[in-house]
Each structure stands twice: as C-alpha cells, then as structure tokens.
Coordinates of C-alpha atoms in Angstrom, one line a residue:
M274 CA 3.3 18.0 3.3
S275 CA 2.9 15.9 6.4
A276 CA 5.5 14.2 8.5
E277 CA 4.9 10.6 7.1
V278 CA 4.2 11.6 3.5
E279 CA 7.2 13.7 2.6
T280 CA 6.6 14.3 -1.1
M281 CA 4.0 12.9 -3.5
M282 CA 2.4 13.5 -6.9
Y283 CA -0.9 12.2 -8.2
A284 CA -2.8 12.3 -11.5
G285 CA -6.6 12.3 -11.9
A286 CA -8.9 12.2 -8.9
T287 CA -7.7 13.5 -5.6
P288 CA -6.6 10.5 -3.4
W289 CA -8.9 9.7 -0.5
H290 CA -6.2 10.9 2.0
G291 CA -6.1 14.3 0.3
L292 CA -2.3 14.5 0.1
G293 CA 0.1 15.2 -2.8
E294 CA 0.7 17.6 -5.7
Y295 CA -1.8 17.4 -8.6
V296 CA -0.1 16.9 -12.1
G297 CA -3.1 16.7 -14.3
D298 CA -6.0 14.4 -15.3
T299 CA -3.9 11.7 -16.9
A300 CA -1.0 9.5 -15.6
V301 CA 2.5 10.7 -16.6
T302 CA 5.8 9.2 -17.7
A303 CA 8.6 8.1 -15.5
E304 CA 10.6 11.2 -16.5
E305 CA 7.8 13.5 -15.4
A306 CA 6.9 11.5 -12.3
I307 CA 10.3 11.3 -10.7
V308 CA 10.5 15.1 -10.7
A309 CA 6.9 15.9 -9.8
G310 CA 7.0 13.3 -7.0
G311 CA 10.2 14.7 -5.5
L312 CA 12.1 11.5 -6.1
D313 CA 14.9 13.0 -8.2
W314 CA 17.6 12.2 -5.6
E315 CA 20.1 9.4 -4.9
V316 CA 21.5 7.8 -1.8
G317 CA 25.0 6.6 -0.9
C318 CA 26.5 4.6 1.9
Q319 CA 29.1 6.5 4.0
R320 CA 31.4 5.2 6.7
L321 CA 30.0 5.5 10.3
F322 CA 31.9 7.1 13.2
A323 CA 31.4 7.6 16.9
E324 CA 32.7 10.4 19.1
Y325 CA 34.3 9.4 22.4
D326 CA 33.6 12.1 24.9
R327 CA 36.6 11.2 27.1
D328 CA 39.1 11.5 24.4
D329 CA 40.6 14.4 22.5
G330 CA 37.7 14.5 20.0
N331 CA 39.0 11.9 17.6
L332 CA 36.3 9.9 15.9
I333 CA 36.2 6.1 16.2
E334 CA 35.1 4.2 13.0
I335 CA 32.3 1.7 13.5
P336 CA 33.3 -1.3 11.4
N337 CA 30.8 -2.9 9.0
N338 CA 28.2 -0.2 9.5
F339 CA 27.3 2.5 7.1
A340 CA 25.0 5.5 7.1
V341 CA 22.6 5.8 4.1
I342 CA 22.7 9.5 3.2
R343 CA 20.6 11.4 0.6
D344 CA 22.6 13.5 -1.7
T345 CA 20.2 16.5 -1.9
D346 CA 20.0 17.4 1.8
K347 CA 22.6 15.1 3.6
A348 CA 19.7 13.5 5.5
V349 CA 20.6 10.2 7.2
L350 CA 17.9 7.7 6.2
G351 CA 19.2 4.7 8.0
V352 CA 22.1 2.6 9.2
V353 CA 23.0 -0.6 7.3
G354 CA 25.5 -3.4 7.2
K355 CA 28.4 -3.9 4.8
N356 CA 26.4 -6.0 2.3
Y357 CA 23.7 -3.4 1.7
T358 CA 23.7 -1.9 -1.8
P359 CA 21.3 0.9 -2.5
I360 CA 18.8 0.7 -5.3
Q361 CA 18.4 4.2 -6.7
N362 CA 15.0 5.8 -7.4
S363 CA 15.8 6.1 -11.1
Q364 CA 16.5 2.3 -11.2
C365 CA 13.1 1.7 -9.6
F366 CA 11.4 3.6 -12.4
E367 CA 13.5 1.8 -15.1
F368 CA 12.4 -1.5 -13.5
M369 CA 8.7 -0.6 -13.7
D370 CA 9.0 0.7 -17.2
E371 CA 10.6 -2.5 -18.5
I372 CA 8.2 -4.9 -16.9
T373 CA 5.6 -4.7 -19.7
G374 CA 8.2 -4.7 -22.5
P375 CA 9.2 -2.1 -25.1
E376 CA 5.6 -0.9 -25.5
R377 CA 5.9 0.9 -22.1
L378 CA 2.2 0.2 -21.2
V379 CA 2.7 1.7 -17.7
A380 CA 1.9 5.3 -16.7
Y381 CA 2.4 6.7 -13.2
D382 CA -0.6 7.8 -11.2
T383 CA 1.0 8.3 -7.8
V384 CA 4.6 8.3 -6.6
G385 CA 6.3 9.7 -3.5
S386 CA 8.3 9.2 -0.4
L387 CA 7.3 8.4 3.2
H388 CA 8.9 9.0 6.6
G389 CA 11.4 11.5 5.4
G390 CA 12.6 9.4 2.4
K391 CA 13.0 6.2 4.3
K392 CA 10.5 4.5 2.0
I393 CA 9.4 5.4 -1.6
W394 CA 6.6 4.0 -3.7
L395 CA 5.6 4.0 -7.3
L396 CA 2.0 3.2 -8.5
A397 CA 1.7 2.7 -12.2
S398 CA -1.5 1.8 -14.2
L399 CA -1.6 -0.8 -16.9
T400 CA -2.9 1.4 -19.7
N401 CA -4.1 -1.5 -21.9
L402 CA -6.4 -3.1 -19.4
T403 CA -9.5 -2.1 -17.3
I404 CA -11.7 -4.6 -15.5
A405 CA -15.4 -4.0 -14.7
P406 CA -16.9 -6.6 -12.3
V407 CA -20.2 -4.9 -13.0
P408 CA -21.0 -2.3 -15.7
G409 CA -20.2 1.2 -14.4
D410 CA -17.9 0.0 -11.6
E411 CA -14.4 -0.2 -13.0
V412 CA -11.2 -1.5 -11.5
Q413 CA -7.9 -0.3 -12.9
P414 CA -5.1 -2.9 -12.5
Y415 CA -1.9 -1.3 -11.2
L416 CA 1.7 -2.3 -10.5
C417 CA 3.0 -1.0 -7.2
L418 CA 6.6 -0.9 -6.1
I419 CA 7.8 0.0 -2.6
D420 CA 11.4 0.4 -1.7
S421 CA 13.1 1.2 1.6
K422 CA 16.3 3.4 1.9
D423 CA 16.9 2.5 5.5
G424 CA 17.4 -1.2 5.2
S425 CA 14.1 -2.1 6.8
M426 CA 12.6 -4.0 3.9
S427 CA 13.4 -5.5 0.5
L428 CA 12.3 -3.8 -2.7
T429 CA 8.8 -5.2 -3.2
A430 CA 6.6 -5.1 -6.4
F431 CA 3.1 -6.5 -6.6
F432 CA -0.3 -6.1 -8.3
T433 CA -2.9 -3.9 -6.7
S434 CA -6.4 -2.7 -7.8
V435 CA -8.1 0.7 -7.3
R436 CA -11.8 0.9 -7.3
V437 CA -12.5 4.1 -9.3
V438 CA -15.6 5.3 -7.4
C439 CA -13.9 5.1 -4.0
Q440 CA -10.1 4.9 -4.6
N441 CA -9.9 1.9 -2.4
T442 CA -6.7 -0.2 -2.5
A443 CA -6.2 -3.8 -1.9
N444 CA -4.0 -6.7 -2.9
M445 CA -5.3 -8.2 -6.2
A446 CA -3.2 -11.4 -6.6
L447 CA -5.2 -14.4 -7.5
G448 CA -7.0 -15.9 -4.5
A449 CA -5.9 -13.0 -2.2
A450 CA -2.1 -12.6 -1.8
D451 CA -0.5 -15.1 -4.3
K452 CA 3.2 -14.8 -3.3
N453 CA 4.2 -16.1 -6.8
K454 CA 3.0 -12.8 -8.2
M455 CA 4.8 -10.7 -5.6
V456 CA 8.5 -10.2 -6.0
K457 CA 11.0 -9.1 -3.3
I458 CA 14.6 -8.1 -4.0
R459 CA 17.2 -7.7 -1.3
H460 CA 19.6 -4.8 -1.4
T461 CA 22.8 -6.6 -2.4
Q462 CA 25.3 -6.4 -5.2
S463 CA 23.3 -8.9 -7.2
A464 CA 20.1 -6.8 -6.9
M465 CA 20.1 -5.6 -10.5
V466 CA 20.5 -9.2 -11.8
K467 CA 17.6 -10.3 -9.7
M468 CA 15.5 -7.3 -10.9
G469 CA 15.8 -8.8 -14.4
E470 CA 14.2 -12.1 -13.1
A471 CA 11.6 -10.1 -11.2
Q472 CA 10.7 -8.3 -14.4
R473 CA 10.2 -11.7 -16.1
V474 CA 7.9 -12.9 -13.3
L475 CA 5.8 -9.8 -13.2
G476 CA 5.8 -9.5 -17.0
L477 CA 4.2 -13.0 -17.2
A478 CA 1.7 -11.8 -14.6
V479 CA 0.9 -8.8 -16.8
E480 CA 0.2 -11.1 -19.7
K481 CA -2.3 -13.0 -17.5
A482 CA -3.9 -9.9 -15.9
E483 CA -7.3 -10.7 -17.4
Q484 CA -7.3 -13.9 -15.3
Y485 CA -7.0 -11.7 -12.2
G486 CA -10.0 -9.8 -13.5
E487 CA -12.0 -13.1 -13.4
V488 CA -11.4 -13.2 -9.6
L489 CA -13.2 -9.8 -9.2
N490 CA -15.8 -10.8 -11.7
S491 CA -16.5 -14.0 -9.7
L492 CA -17.2 -11.8 -6.6
A493 CA -19.9 -9.9 -8.5
R494 CA -21.6 -13.2 -9.4
K495 CA -21.8 -14.4 -5.8
Q496 CA -24.9 -13.4 -3.9
V497 CA -24.5 -12.5 -0.2
N498 CA -27.7 -12.4 1.9
T499 CA -28.0 -11.2 5.5
A500 CA -27.2 -14.6 7.0
G501 CA -24.2 -15.0 4.7
W502 CA -23.0 -11.5 5.5
N503 CA -23.2 -12.2 9.3
D504 CA -21.3 -15.5 8.8
F505 CA -18.7 -13.6 6.8
L506 CA -18.2 -11.1 9.6
D507 CA -18.0 -13.9 12.2
E508 CA -14.9 -15.3 10.3
L509 CA -13.4 -11.9 9.5
I510 CA -13.5 -10.0 12.7
G511 CA -15.1 -12.3 15.3
E512 CA -18.5 -13.6 16.4
L513 CA -20.6 -11.2 18.5
I514 CA -21.4 -13.1 21.8
I515 CA -23.8 -11.2 24.1
P516 CA -22.6 -11.2 27.7
D517 CA -24.6 -13.3 30.1
E518 CA -24.9 -10.6 32.7
G519 CA -23.6 -7.3 33.7
D520 CA -22.6 -4.4 31.5
P521 CA -21.1 -5.1 28.1
T522 CA -17.3 -5.3 28.0
R523 CA -15.2 -2.7 26.1
G524 CA -14.3 -5.5 23.6
Y525 CA -17.9 -6.4 23.0
T526 CA -18.9 -2.7 22.4
R527 CA -16.0 -2.2 20.0
L528 CA -16.9 -5.3 18.0
L529 CA -20.5 -4.4 17.9
N530 CA -19.7 -0.9 16.6
R531 CA -17.4 -2.4 13.9
R532 CA -20.0 -4.8 12.8
E533 CA -22.7 -2.1 12.6
K534 CA -20.5 0.2 10.6
L535 CA -19.5 -2.5 8.2
T536 CA -23.1 -3.6 7.8
E537 CA -24.0 0.0 7.0
L538 CA -21.4 0.2 4.3
F539 CA -22.5 -3.2 2.9
E540 CA -26.0 -1.9 2.6
S541 CA -25.5 1.7 1.6
G542 CA -21.8 2.5 1.1
V543 CA -20.1 4.2 -1.8
G544 CA -21.0 2.4 -5.1
T545 CA -23.8 0.3 -3.7
D546 CA -26.2 2.3 -5.9
I547 CA -24.5 0.8 -9.0
P548 CA -26.7 -2.1 -10.3
G549 CA -25.1 -5.4 -9.5
V550 CA -23.1 -4.3 -6.5
R551 CA -25.4 -4.4 -3.5
G552 CA -26.0 -7.9 -2.0
T553 CA -22.9 -9.5 -3.7
A554 CA -19.5 -10.6 -2.6
W555 CA -18.1 -7.7 -4.7
G556 CA -20.2 -5.3 -2.6
A557 CA -19.1 -7.0 0.6
Y558 CA -15.4 -6.7 -0.4
N559 CA -15.8 -3.0 -1.2
A560 CA -17.6 -2.4 2.2
I561 CA -14.4 -3.8 3.8
T562 CA -12.0 -1.6 1.8
E563 CA -14.2 1.5 2.3
F564 CA -14.1 0.8 6.1
T565 CA -10.3 0.3 6.2
T566 CA -9.6 3.4 4.1
H567 CA -12.2 5.8 5.6
H568 CA -13.6 4.7 8.9
N569 CA -11.2 2.3 10.7
Q570 CA -10.0 3.7 14.0
I571 CA -6.3 4.5 14.1
R572 CA -4.3 5.0 17.3
L573 CA -2.5 8.3 17.1
G574 CA -1.3 9.2 20.6
I575 CA -2.9 12.6 20.5
E576 CA -6.4 13.8 21.2
P577 CA -8.9 14.9 18.5
G578 CA -8.7 18.6 17.9
A579 CA -5.0 18.8 18.8
Q580 CA -2.6 20.5 16.3
G581 CA -1.8 18.1 13.4
Y582 CA -4.5 15.6 14.4
D583 CA -6.3 15.4 11.0
T584 CA -3.0 15.2 9.1
K585 CA -1.6 12.5 11.3
K586 CA -4.8 10.5 11.1
T587 CA -4.8 10.5 7.2
D588 CA -1.1 9.6 7.3
R589 CA -1.6 6.6 9.7
R590 CA -4.6 5.4 7.8
L591 CA -2.6 5.4 4.5
A592 CA 0.3 3.5 6.1
S593 CA -2.1 1.0 7.6
S594 CA -3.7 0.4 4.3
W595 CA -0.4 -0.3 2.6
F596 CA 1.7 -1.9 5.3
G597 CA -0.3 -2.7 8.4
P598 CA -3.5 -4.1 9.9
S599 CA -5.9 -2.6 7.3
D600 CA -3.9 -4.3 4.5
K601 CA -4.2 -7.7 6.4
L602 CA -7.9 -7.2 6.9
N603 CA -8.5 -6.4 3.2
S604 CA -6.5 -9.5 2.2
K605 CA -8.3 -11.8 4.6
A606 CA -11.7 -10.5 3.4
L607 CA -10.8 -11.2 -0.2
S608 CA -9.5 -14.7 0.7
L609 CA -12.8 -15.5 2.5
L610 CA -15.0 -14.1 -0.3
V611 CA -13.1 -15.9 -3.1
G612 CA -13.2 -19.2 -1.2
A613 CA -16.9 -18.9 -0.2

C-alpha cells in the first residue's frame, strides 16, 4: 500500500484511486470491516521524555505532553496534551452502528487508515435508501466518519453521496455543507457522552435522508444552457478575461485550460449519456466532481515518470477530495447550483 493510504478495504466496484483490498461485492459488517481494513488496533497515551546530551543519559520528562502510540507496532502517531483522550477504532465502529438504531441499517463499503495511522475513516452505506436524481443514475447515501490519532482534528461524522457510475464523492448536506448535519467530537474525557448526542443528531438526519435526496432531484430538474454554464464557471473558478496585449499570462492559460476541461466533462463526461443528465444542474455538478477526482492537477514535488509518481498522485487526489481544495470546490459548486 502507498505512503498516505496505509491500509484499506473496499466492497463492490474498485475505487477510482485503485487502492485497497477487495472483500467482495457487498458491504460488510463492522466485525468484518475492522479486520479487513487493518483497523484492529488501539492507541494509548504514554509519558514523553527528552534525552539531554550533556548529562549522564538520564531522561527528562516533558510535563503535560504525551505520545500517542499504537499497540501493534509501537508507532508514535502524534504528540498531544494532558487533556487528550483517545477514541479507539472499535468505538468508532460502535458509534456508526448505533446511529441508525437497533436495525443496524449500515454496512461498510470502505474503511482504512491514512498517513501511517494518524487518521482513520469509515464509510458506511445506508442500506434502506437509494436516491435516483434521474432513472439509471443512482446515488447511494453514506455516513462517513473520520478520526485523527495525532490530535490534529476532532472526530468528524457527516453525510456524503457516491455517484455509482463514477464513484465521485462530495458533501451531501442540505444546501451544500449544513453544519447542523455534521458532528465533531473533541478527544476529551467527555467524548463518549458527546458521542451519544452526536448519534441522536445524525440519527434524526438519517430519518430525514429522503429530504436530502430532494436536493439532488432538484438539480436534475434545473436546465443549464451554454450561457448558464459559463456564468456558473465565472462564479466557481473565475471569469476568463482576455489580455489586452502581449502573450497570455500563466494564470490566464491555467484558467482557460480548467474551463475547457470542465466544459468537456459537462458535455461528454461519465454519465452524460444517461437520459436526463446532460444539460442539467445535476450534470454540471457531476462534471465538477469528475474533474476533482480524476483530472484536477495536484502538486507533488516530483516529476512525472519518477518512482512512485502515480501512487503519490492518486494519494494526493484522494486526500484533496476529502480534506482539501477539491472538497471545497465540490461544496462551492453544489451551493451555487442549489441556489441558482
């Protein structure tokens, strides 16, 4: 496995980034996923010491700082303060399982660890609901949980959608990123109590998941002509202003290339052959997500053709889609299209 995706399992179609261990055509239970995804480990906080090279080798304790250490390989995942309390991987699975109640209507499609175990994620489908903005183009609602083991972020759980024909991911909260449907839990002694409240919040969201589907259905009902598409791109990535004189600037050329590629995807990207997709806000949104997951340029620091280039590129694009600029572009696009 690559440097950024440490371990991963997936069910069904191979993810667009091509990483992970295949476990079968159907999503699996928490008990199966935690093992197949390489998450059957725990972390603990250990006292932190420094060695003073002018002394006799005695170690000096660093007060109020602790190393987060994984039990399976003694890997140090981060340094945290005295108030940090780990949330174990098994607790994350229990949290997800209980969100939808005793029926356990979640099944795990992908789980894994990033950056040597510093972050883990769980992606679980809601098995009782599928949304089709247009016939033949299905969207499967998911719950996603991301947790850090290095103290860099709170445990975060939110809705996401996956477009089956292209495996695109994007925030699915009503009207783009509705913070009331995203929960964050800090790593403190009261974390488990707050997880109970988070389950209540997300559980209510599950009950209203069909309303989220109406957001996507509304996109399929909105027509987007050439003029509307160009206006949308002006707001999303910037208006293309032709230089008065001289050679085009680097910024102009880059913007022109992005607009041309996005227009190509809007007109003939994956899924545009499905009746009802091309020429709609739904088709516009999927052009953006196809661009961010497959075509967006990622800075790597190494030249094409160098050892590890392709793996690093897929890793960075995955991280960008979840945590970085690509996620922000997807969310902004959805907000503009919903509000149009």
